[in-house]
mmCIF file of C-alpha atoms in Angstrom:
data_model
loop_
_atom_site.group_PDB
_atom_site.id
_atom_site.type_symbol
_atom_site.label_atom_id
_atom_site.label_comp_id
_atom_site.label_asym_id
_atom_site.label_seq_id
_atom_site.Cartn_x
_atom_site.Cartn_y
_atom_site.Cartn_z
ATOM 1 C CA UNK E 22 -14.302 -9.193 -2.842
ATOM 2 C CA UNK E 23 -10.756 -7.524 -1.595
ATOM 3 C CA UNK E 24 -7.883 -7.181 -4.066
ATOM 4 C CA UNK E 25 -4.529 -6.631 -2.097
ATOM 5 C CA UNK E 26 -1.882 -5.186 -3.425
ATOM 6 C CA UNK E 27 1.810 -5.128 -2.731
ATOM 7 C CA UNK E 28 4.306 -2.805 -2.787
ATOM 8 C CA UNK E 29 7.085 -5.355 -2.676
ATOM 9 C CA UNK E 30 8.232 -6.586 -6.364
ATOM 10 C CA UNK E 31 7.552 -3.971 -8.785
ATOM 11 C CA UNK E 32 8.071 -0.987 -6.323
ATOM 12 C CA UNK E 33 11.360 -2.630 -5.285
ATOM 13 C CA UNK E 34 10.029 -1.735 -1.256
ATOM 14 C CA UNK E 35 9.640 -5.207 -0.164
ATOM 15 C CA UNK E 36 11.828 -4.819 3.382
ATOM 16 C CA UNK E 37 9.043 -1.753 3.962
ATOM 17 C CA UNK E 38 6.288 -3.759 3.511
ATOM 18 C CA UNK E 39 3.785 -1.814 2.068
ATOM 19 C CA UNK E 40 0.436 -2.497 0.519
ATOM 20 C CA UNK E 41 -2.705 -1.663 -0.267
ATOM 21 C CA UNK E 42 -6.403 -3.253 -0.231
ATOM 22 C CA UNK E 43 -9.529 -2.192 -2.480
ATOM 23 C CA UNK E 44 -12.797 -3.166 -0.942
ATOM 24 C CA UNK E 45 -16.234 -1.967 -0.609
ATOM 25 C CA UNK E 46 -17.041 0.365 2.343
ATOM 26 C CA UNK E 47 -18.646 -2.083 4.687
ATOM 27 C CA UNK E 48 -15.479 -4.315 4.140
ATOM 28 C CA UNK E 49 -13.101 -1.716 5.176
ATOM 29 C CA UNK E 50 -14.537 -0.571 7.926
ATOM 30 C CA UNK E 51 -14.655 -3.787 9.501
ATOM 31 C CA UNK E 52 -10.852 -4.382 8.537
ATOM 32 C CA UNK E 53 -10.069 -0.949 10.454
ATOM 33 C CA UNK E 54 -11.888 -2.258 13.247
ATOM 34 C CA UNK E 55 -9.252 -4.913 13.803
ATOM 35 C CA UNK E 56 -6.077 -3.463 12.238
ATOM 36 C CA UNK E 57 -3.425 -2.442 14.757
ATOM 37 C CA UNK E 58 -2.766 1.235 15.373
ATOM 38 C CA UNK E 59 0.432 1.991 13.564
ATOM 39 C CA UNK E 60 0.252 -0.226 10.260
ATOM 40 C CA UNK E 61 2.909 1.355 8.367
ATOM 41 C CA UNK E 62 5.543 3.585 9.488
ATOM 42 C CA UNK E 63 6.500 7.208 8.132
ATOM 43 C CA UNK E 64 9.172 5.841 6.028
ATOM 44 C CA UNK E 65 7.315 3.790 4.429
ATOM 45 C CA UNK E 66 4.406 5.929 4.067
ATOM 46 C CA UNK E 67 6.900 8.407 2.406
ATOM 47 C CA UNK E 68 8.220 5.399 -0.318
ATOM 48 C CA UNK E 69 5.126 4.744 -1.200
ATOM 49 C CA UNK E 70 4.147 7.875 -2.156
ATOM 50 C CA UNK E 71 7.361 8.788 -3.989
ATOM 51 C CA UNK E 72 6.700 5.636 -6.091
ATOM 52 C CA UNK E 73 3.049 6.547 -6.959
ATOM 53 C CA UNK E 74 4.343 9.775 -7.751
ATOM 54 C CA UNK E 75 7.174 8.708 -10.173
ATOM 55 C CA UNK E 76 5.225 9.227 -13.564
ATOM 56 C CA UNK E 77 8.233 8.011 -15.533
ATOM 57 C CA UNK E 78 8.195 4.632 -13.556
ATOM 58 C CA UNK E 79 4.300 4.280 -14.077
ATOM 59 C CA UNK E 80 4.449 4.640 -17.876
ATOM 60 C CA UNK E 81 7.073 1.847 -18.134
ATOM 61 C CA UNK E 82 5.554 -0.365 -16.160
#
């Protein structure tokens, strides 16, 4: 099984496009195998992570 996740509606970062996917070991490693080298750029990287980190967002979600 592989849940993605996006960062698009509730984040608000949908022109970054940035997401996530849970998966078991064996599954991810043969989605790196075929992923291209720069997935997501710095910006977005650095969205992300201000999002996750925004602890008064999370509890009102």
């Amino acid at each position: 099984m592989i849940i993605l996740r996006t960062f698009s509606k509730i984040y608000g970062l949908a022109a970054l496009r940035v997401g996530y996917a849970l998966a078991s070991e064996e599954i991810i490693h043969n989605m790196n195998k075929i992923r291209g080298p720069f997935n997501v750029n710095k910006l977005a990287q650095a969205a992300a992570i201000a999002a996750l980190e925004d602890e008064d967002f999370q509890k009102n979600i």
